[in-house]
XYZ file of C-alpha atoms in Angstrom:
513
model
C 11.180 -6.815 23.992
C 7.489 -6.741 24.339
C 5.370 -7.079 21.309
C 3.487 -3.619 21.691
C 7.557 -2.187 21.927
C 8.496 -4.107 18.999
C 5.879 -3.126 16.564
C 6.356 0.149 18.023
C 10.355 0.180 16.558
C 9.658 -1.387 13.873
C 6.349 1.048 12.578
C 9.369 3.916 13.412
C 11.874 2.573 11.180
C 9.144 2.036 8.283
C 8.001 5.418 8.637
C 11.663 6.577 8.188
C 11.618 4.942 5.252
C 8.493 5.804 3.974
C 8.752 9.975 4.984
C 11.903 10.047 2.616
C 10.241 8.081 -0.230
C 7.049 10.016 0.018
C 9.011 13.504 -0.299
C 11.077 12.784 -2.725
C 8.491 11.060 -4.804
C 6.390 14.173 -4.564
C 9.010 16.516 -5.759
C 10.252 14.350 -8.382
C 6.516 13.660 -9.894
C 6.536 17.366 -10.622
C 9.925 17.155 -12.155
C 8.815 14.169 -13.943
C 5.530 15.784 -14.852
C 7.210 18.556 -16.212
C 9.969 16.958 -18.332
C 7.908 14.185 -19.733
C 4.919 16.711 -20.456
C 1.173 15.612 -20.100
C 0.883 13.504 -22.619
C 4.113 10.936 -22.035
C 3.300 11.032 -18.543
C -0.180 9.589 -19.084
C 1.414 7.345 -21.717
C 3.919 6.103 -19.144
C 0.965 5.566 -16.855
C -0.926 3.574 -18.485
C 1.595 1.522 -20.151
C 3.724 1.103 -17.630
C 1.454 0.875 -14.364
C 2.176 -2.512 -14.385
C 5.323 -1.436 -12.806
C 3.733 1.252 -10.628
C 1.423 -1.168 -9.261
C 4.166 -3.613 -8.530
C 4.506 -2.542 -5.169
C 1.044 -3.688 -4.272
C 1.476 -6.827 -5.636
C 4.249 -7.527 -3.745
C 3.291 -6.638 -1.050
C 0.189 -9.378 -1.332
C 2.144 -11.825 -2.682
C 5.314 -11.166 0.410
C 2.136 -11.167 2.942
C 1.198 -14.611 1.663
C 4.611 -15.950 1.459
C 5.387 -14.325 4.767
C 2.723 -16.139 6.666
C 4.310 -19.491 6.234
C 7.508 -18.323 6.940
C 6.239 -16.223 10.057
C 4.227 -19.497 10.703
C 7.039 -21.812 11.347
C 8.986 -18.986 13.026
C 5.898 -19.040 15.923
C 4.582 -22.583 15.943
C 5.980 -25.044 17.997
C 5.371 -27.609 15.533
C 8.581 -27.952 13.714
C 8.009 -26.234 9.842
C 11.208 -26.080 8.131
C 12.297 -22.836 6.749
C 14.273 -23.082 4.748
C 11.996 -25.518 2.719
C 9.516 -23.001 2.815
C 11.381 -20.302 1.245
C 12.621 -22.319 -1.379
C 9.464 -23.822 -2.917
C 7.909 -20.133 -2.548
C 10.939 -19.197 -4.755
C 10.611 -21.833 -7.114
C 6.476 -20.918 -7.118
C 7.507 -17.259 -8.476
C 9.600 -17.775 -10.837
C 7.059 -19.831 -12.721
C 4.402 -17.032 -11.844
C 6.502 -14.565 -13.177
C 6.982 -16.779 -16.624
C 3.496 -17.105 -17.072
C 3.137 -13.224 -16.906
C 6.173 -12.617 -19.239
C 3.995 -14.726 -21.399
C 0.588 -13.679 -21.282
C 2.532 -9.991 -21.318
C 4.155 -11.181 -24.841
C 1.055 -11.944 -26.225
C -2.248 -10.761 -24.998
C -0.277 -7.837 -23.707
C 2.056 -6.533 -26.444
C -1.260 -7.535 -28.561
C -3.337 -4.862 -27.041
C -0.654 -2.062 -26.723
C 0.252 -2.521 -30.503
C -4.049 -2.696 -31.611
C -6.306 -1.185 -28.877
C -4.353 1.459 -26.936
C -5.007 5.067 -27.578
C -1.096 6.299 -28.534
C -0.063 8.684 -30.638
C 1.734 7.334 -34.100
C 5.035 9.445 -33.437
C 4.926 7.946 -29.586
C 4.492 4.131 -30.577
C 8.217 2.949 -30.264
C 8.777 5.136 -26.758
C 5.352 3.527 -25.605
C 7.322 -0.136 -26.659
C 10.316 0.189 -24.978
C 8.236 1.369 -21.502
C 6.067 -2.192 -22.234
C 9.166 -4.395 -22.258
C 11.027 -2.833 -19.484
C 7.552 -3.246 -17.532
C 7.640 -6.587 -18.132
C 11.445 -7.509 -16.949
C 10.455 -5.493 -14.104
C 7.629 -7.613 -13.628
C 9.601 -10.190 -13.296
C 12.345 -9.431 -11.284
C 10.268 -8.035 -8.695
C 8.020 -11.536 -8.479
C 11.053 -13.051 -8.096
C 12.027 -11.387 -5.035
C 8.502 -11.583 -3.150
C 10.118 -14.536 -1.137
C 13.451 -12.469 0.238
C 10.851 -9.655 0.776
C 8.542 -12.283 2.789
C 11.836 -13.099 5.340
C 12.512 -9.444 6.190
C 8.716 -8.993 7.055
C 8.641 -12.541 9.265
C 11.724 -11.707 11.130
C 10.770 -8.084 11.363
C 13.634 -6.562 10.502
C 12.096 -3.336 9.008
C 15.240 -1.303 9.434
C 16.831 -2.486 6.607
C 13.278 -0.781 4.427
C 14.285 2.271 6.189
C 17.867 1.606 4.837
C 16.777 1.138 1.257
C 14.561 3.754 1.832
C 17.057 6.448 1.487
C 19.350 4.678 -1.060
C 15.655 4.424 -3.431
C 15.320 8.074 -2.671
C 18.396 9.394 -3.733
C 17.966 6.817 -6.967
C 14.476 9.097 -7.865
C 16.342 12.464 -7.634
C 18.759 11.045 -9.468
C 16.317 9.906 -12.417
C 14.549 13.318 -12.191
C 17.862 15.408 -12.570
C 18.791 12.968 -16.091
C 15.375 13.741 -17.081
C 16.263 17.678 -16.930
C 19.176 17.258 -18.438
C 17.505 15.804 -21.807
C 20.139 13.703 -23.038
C 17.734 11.169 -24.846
C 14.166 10.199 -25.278
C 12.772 11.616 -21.911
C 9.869 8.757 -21.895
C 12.253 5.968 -22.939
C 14.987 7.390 -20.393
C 12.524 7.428 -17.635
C 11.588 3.953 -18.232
C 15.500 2.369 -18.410
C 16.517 4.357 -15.560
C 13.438 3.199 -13.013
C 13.934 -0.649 -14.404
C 17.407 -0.577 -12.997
C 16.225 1.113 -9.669
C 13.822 -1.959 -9.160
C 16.413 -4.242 -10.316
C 19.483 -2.862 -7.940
C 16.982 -2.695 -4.961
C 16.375 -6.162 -5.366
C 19.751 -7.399 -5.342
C 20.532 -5.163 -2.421
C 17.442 -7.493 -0.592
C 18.716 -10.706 -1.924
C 22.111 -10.039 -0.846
C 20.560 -8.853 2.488
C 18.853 -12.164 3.514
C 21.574 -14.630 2.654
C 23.912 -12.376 4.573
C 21.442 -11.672 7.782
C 19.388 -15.388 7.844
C 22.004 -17.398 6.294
C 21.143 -20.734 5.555
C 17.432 -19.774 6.006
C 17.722 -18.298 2.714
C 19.616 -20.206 0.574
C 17.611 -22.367 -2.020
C 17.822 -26.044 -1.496
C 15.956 -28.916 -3.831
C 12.230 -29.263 -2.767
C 10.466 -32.365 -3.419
C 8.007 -32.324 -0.450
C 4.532 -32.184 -3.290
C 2.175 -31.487 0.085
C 4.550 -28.512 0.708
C 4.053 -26.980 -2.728
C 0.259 -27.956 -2.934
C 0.225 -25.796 0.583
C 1.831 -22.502 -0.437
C 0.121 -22.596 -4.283
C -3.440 -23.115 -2.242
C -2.949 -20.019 -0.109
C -0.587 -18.178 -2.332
C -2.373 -19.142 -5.384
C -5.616 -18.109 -3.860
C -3.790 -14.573 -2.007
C -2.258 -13.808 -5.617
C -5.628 -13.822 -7.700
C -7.439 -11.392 -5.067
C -4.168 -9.271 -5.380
C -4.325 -9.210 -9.496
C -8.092 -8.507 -8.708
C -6.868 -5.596 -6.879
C -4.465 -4.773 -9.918
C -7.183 -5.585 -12.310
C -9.217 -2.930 -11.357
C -6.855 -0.315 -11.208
C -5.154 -0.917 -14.277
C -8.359 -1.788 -15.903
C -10.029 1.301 -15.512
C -7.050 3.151 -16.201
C -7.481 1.256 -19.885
C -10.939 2.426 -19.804
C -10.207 6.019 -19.101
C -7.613 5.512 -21.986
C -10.139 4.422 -24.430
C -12.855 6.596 -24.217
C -10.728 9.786 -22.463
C -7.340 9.481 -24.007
C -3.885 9.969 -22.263
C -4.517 13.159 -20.788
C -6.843 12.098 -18.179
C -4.226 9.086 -17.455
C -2.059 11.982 -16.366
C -4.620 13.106 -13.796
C -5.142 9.157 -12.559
C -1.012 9.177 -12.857
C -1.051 12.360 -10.200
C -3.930 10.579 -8.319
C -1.537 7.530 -7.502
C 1.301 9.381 -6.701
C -0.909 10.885 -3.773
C -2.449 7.723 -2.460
C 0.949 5.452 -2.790
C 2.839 8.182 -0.615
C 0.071 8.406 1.707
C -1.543 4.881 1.994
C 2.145 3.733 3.127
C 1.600 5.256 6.607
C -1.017 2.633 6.483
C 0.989 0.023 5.050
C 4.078 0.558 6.968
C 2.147 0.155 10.650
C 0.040 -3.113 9.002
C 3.843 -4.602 7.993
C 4.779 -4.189 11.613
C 1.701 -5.510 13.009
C 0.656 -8.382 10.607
C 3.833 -10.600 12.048
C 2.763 -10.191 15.788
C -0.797 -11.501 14.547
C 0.524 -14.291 13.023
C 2.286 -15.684 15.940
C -0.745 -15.145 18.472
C -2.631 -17.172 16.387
C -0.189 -20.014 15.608
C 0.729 -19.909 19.334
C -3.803 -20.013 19.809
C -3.293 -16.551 21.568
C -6.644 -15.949 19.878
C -7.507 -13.188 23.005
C -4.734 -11.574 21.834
C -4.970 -11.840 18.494
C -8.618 -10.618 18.577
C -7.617 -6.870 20.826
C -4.868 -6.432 18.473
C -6.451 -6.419 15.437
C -9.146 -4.615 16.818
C -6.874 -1.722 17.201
C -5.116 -2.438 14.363
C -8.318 -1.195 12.349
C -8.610 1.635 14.675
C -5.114 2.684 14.518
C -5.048 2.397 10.516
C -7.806 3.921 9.543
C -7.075 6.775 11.925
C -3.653 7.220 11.242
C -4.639 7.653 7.004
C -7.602 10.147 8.284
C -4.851 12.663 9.726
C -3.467 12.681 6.062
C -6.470 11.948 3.825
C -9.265 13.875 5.342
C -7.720 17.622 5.690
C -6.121 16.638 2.168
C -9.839 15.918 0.344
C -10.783 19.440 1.932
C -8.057 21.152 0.358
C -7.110 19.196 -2.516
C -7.584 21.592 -5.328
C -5.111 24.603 -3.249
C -2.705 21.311 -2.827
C -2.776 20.592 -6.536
C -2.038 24.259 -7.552
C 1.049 24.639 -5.325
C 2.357 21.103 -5.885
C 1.812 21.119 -9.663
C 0.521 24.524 -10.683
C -0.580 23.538 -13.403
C -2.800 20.269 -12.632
C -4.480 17.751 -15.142
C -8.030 18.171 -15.431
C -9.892 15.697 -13.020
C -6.829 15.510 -10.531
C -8.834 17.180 -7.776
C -11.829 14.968 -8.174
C -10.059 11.284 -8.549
C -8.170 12.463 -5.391
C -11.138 12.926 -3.107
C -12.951 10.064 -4.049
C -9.979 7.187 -4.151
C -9.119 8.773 -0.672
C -12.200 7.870 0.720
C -12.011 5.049 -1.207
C -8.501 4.423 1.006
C -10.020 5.036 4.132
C -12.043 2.089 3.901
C -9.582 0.108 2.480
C -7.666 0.470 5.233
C -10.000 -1.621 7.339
C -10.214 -4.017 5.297
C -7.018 -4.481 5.087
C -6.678 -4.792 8.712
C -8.900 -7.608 8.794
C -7.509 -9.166 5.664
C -4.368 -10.400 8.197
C -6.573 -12.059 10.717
C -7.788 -14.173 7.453
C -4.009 -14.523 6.316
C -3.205 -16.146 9.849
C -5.829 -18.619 9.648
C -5.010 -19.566 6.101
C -8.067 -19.830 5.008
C -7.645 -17.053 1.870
C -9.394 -19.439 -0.361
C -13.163 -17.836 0.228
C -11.842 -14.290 0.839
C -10.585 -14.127 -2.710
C -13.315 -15.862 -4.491
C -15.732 -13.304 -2.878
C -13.805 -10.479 -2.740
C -11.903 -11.514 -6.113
C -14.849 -11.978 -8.291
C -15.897 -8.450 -8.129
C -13.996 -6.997 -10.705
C -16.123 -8.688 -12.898
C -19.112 -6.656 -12.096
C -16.927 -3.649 -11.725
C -15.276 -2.960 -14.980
C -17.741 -4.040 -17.589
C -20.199 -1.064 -15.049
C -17.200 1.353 -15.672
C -17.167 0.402 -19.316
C -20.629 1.039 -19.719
C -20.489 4.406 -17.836
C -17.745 6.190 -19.932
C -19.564 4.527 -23.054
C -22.612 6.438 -22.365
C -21.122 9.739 -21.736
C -20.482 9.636 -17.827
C -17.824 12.043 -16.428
C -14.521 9.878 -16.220
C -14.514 10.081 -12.333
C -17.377 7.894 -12.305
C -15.516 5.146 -12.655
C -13.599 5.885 -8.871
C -17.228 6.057 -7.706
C -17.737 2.272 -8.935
C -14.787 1.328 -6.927
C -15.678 2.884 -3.999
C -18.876 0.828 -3.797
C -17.387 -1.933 -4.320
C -14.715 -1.386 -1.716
C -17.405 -0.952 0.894
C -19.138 -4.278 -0.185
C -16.075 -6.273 0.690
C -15.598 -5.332 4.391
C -18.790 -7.893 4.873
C -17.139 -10.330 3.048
C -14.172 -10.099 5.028
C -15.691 -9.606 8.667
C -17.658 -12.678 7.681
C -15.085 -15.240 6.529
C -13.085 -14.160 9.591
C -16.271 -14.921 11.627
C -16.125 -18.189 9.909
C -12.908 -19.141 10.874
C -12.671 -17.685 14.435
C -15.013 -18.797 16.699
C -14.257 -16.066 19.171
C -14.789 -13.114 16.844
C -17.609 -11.576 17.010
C -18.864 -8.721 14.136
C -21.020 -7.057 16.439
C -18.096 -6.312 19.166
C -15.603 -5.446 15.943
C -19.063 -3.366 14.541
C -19.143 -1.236 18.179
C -15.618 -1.409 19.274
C -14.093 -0.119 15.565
C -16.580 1.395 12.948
C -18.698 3.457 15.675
C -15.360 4.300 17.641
C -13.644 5.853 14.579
C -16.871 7.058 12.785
C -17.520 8.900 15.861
C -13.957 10.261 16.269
C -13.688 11.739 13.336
C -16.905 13.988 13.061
C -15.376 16.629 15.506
C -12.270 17.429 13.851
C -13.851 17.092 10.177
C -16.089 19.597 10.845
C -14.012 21.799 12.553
C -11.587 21.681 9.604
C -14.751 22.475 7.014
C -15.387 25.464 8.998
C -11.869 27.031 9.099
C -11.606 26.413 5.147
C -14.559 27.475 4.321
C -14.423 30.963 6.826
C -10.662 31.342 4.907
C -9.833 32.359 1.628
C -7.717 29.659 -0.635
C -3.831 30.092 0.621
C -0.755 28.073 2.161
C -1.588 29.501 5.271
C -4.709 27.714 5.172
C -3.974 24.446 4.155
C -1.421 23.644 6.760
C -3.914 25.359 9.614
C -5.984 22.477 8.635
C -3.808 19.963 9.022
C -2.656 21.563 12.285
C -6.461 21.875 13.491
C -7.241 18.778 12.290
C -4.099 16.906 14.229
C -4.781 18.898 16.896
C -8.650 17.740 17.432
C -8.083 13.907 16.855
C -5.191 13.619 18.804
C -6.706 15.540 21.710
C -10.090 12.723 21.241
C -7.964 9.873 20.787
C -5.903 10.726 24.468
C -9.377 11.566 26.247
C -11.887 8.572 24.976
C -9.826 6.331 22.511
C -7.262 4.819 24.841
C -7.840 3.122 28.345
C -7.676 5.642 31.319
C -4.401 3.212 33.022
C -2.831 4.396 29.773
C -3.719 8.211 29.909
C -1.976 8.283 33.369
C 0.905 6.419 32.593
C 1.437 9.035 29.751
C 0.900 11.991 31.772
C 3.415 10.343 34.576
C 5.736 9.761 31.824
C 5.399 13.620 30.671
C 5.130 14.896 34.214
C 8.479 13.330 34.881
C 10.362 14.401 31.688
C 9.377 17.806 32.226
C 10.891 17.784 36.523
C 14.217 15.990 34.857
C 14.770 18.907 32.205
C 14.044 21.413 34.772
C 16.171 20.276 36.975
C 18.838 19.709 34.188
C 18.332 23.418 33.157
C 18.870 24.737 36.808
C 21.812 22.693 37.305
């Protein structure tokens, strides 16, 4: 199969996955919003977002492990796998000690001292912290069977889970309705054993499928182990960087704003984890391929693919995000009715905050293949530092709370220079001017046309359903129509209108027969 085929099936079977997550997510965060009310939602938020964010973490921490393992998978120089997976495993597991133990202290310390909580809430708000922190690590201990799906690329089994994690939500959100206990302290026990089932499911899944590959064996190789903690060492402190500032300013916006406007940054997640996986879900399929052109020194190839890997990405989350900044606030009032104050706002701005992200993100795997993740992070890393104390400051002197998204968004923009530059420093053949003209003025310039057209049907409309999906329709319509006529090589345009030419003569013919 060739590689553009393969990441073709395997993007399909992600997106499978991640169409039934998203929908059920969204109808259950209503539920869920409505059961838990405004207040224990925000509560659950902020206390718990360790958990929320856990998917982002692993999803660093699988991309670092999964290098090696893809790594040995395409080089021809003999790394053992199964030693590989082992020390990452053994790596983890002390990771996720030394979080159960800074959680235990620092942690507990600030939930029980610091946190804005309501007396009569304290012991629900508890139980949410400790669950957090099993979940925590359970799902750190997993990042290396997540790491073997992603380096054979065998996304089916995501679309597999996929469905059995959607039917788990509805299932929370119809115990939630039925108010047999504590709602908050329900919600939390009930999505702690949804992490912890999924997980075995995926252990049981890779010594099954990859056998031996899997199992855990002694390690005593120390250059191995100084290896993986360099890069994932490195990988994991620009991913708690990325953590750090989310959950950071969501303790901000706790201190000086209080739980309710946690409920709005609570509904602000739930939009931009459902729709930054169509992102996610085509970077899973693509980082493996990338991998292997570069161990194999492919670098060509390497180079055009994750050229279009940028353009693809940020494209793809631009059908989604744009026409859903534009008509965020009729969204909200369908979806939710009733929407936290500042919902609207936090969504526009992390959005575009997303559609950056999502190039460098892109980039981020070319670094990953070279394994030089040491100067990426540092760079990249250290900005939290400047970020939060700004945010702090901000919401201490009276700015509106969606400043703090502002701050972010900055700083997101700042760090595609870092990364085009350490992947210039590590790839001879890459050039930032080509990636400057061939991606950022190719999509900048895609996306004016159907923006504006969009703008002008919603603002020549009044505020209805009707509207909002005519400008997603328009907005589909426009960018799909540019992306066919001047995004993709003309060889390519024919062979699709060939391949539609001669679909349409077979059913004919099929329907005359």
């Amino acid at each position: 199969m060739s590689d553009n085929k393969r990441i073709a099936k395997n993007t399909a079977f992600l997106y499978i996955r991640m169409l039934l997550v998203m929908g059920v997510s969204l109808y259950t965060s209503r539920v869920v919003l409505r059961n838990l009310g405004v207040e224990d939602y925000g509560l659950y938020n902020v206390i718990g977002g360790v958990v929320v964010m856990l998917s982002f973490i692993n999803s660093c921490a699988a991309g670092a492990t999964s290098r090696f393992l893809t790594f040995s998978l395409g080089s021809k120089k003999g790394y053992n796998y199964q030693q590989i997976f082992s020390a990452a495993f053994y790596i983890h597991v002390v990771i996720a000690l030394i979080i159960a133990l800074l959680g235990e202290t620092i942690g507990l310390w600030y939930v029980t001292n610091k946190m804005v909580i309501p007396i009569h809430r304290m012991d629900a708000a508890l139980w949410v912290f400790q669950l957090s922190i099993l979940s925590c690590f359970v799902s750190f201990t997993q990042v290396p069977y997540n790491a073997s799906i992603i380096a054979h690329e065998k996304m089916n089994v995501y679309a597999y889970v996929g469905i059995y994690e959607a039917i788990g939500k509805l299932g929370v959100a119809y115990i939630l309705s039925i108010g047999i206990w504590d709602n908050l302290k329900l919600y939390a026990v009930l999505l702690f054993l949804l992490t912890v089932s999924i997980s075995l499911f995926y252990r049981y899944y890779c010594v099954k499928k990859f056998g031996s590959l899997c199992s855990l064996i002694v390690v005593r190789d120390k250059r191995l182990y100084s290896k993986l903690l360099s890069y994932s060492g490195w990988d994991l402190i620009g991913c708690f960087s990325g953590v750090a500032r989310s959950q950071g300013v969501n303790l901000i916006l706790n201190l000086f704003c209080g739980p309710v406007v946690n409920a709005a940054r609570a509904v602000t997640y739930q939009v931009e984890a459902a729709l930054y996986s169509f992102v996610q879900n085509y970077l899973t399929a693509t980082r493996p391929v990338i991998i292997k052109y570069y161990a194999g020194g492919e670098m060509d190839k390497m180079i055009r693919l994750l050229h279009n890997t940028c353009k693809f990405a940020f494209l793809m989350f631009s059908c989604l995000a744009i026409p859903i900044i534009i008509e965020s606030d009729s969204i909200l009032d369908f979806w939710l009715v009733n929407p936290p104050e500042y919902a609207s706002i936090f969504i526009k701005i992390i959005l575009v905050n997303y559609l950056v992200i999502s190039i460098t993100n892109s980039i981020n795997i070319g670094v990953q293949a070279t394994g030089d993740v040491k100067r990426l992070n540092i760079y990249a890393g250290s900005k939290v530092f400047v970020e939060l104390p700004v945010v702090y400051c901000l919401l201490k002197y009276g700015y509106p709370p969606y400043s703090a998204f502002l701050v972010l968004l900055v700083g997101t923009i700042f760090v595609v220079g870092i990364d085009l530059w350490v992947l210039k420093k590590n790839i001879v053949q890459f050039s930032c001017l080509k990636f400057f003209l061939n991606v950022i003025c190719v999509i900048i310039t895609i996306i004016i046309l159907p923006t504006l057209s969009v703008l002008m049907l919603h603002f020549s409309m009044p505020s209805s359903l009707s509207r909002v999906l005519l400008v997603f329709l328009l907005y589909w319509i426009v960018i799909a129509s540019l992306i066919f006529y001047w995004g993709i090589s003309k060889d390519l345009q024919r062979k699709i209108i060939s391949n539609i030419r001669k679909k349409c003569i077979y059913d004919k013919n099929r329907i005359c027969w």
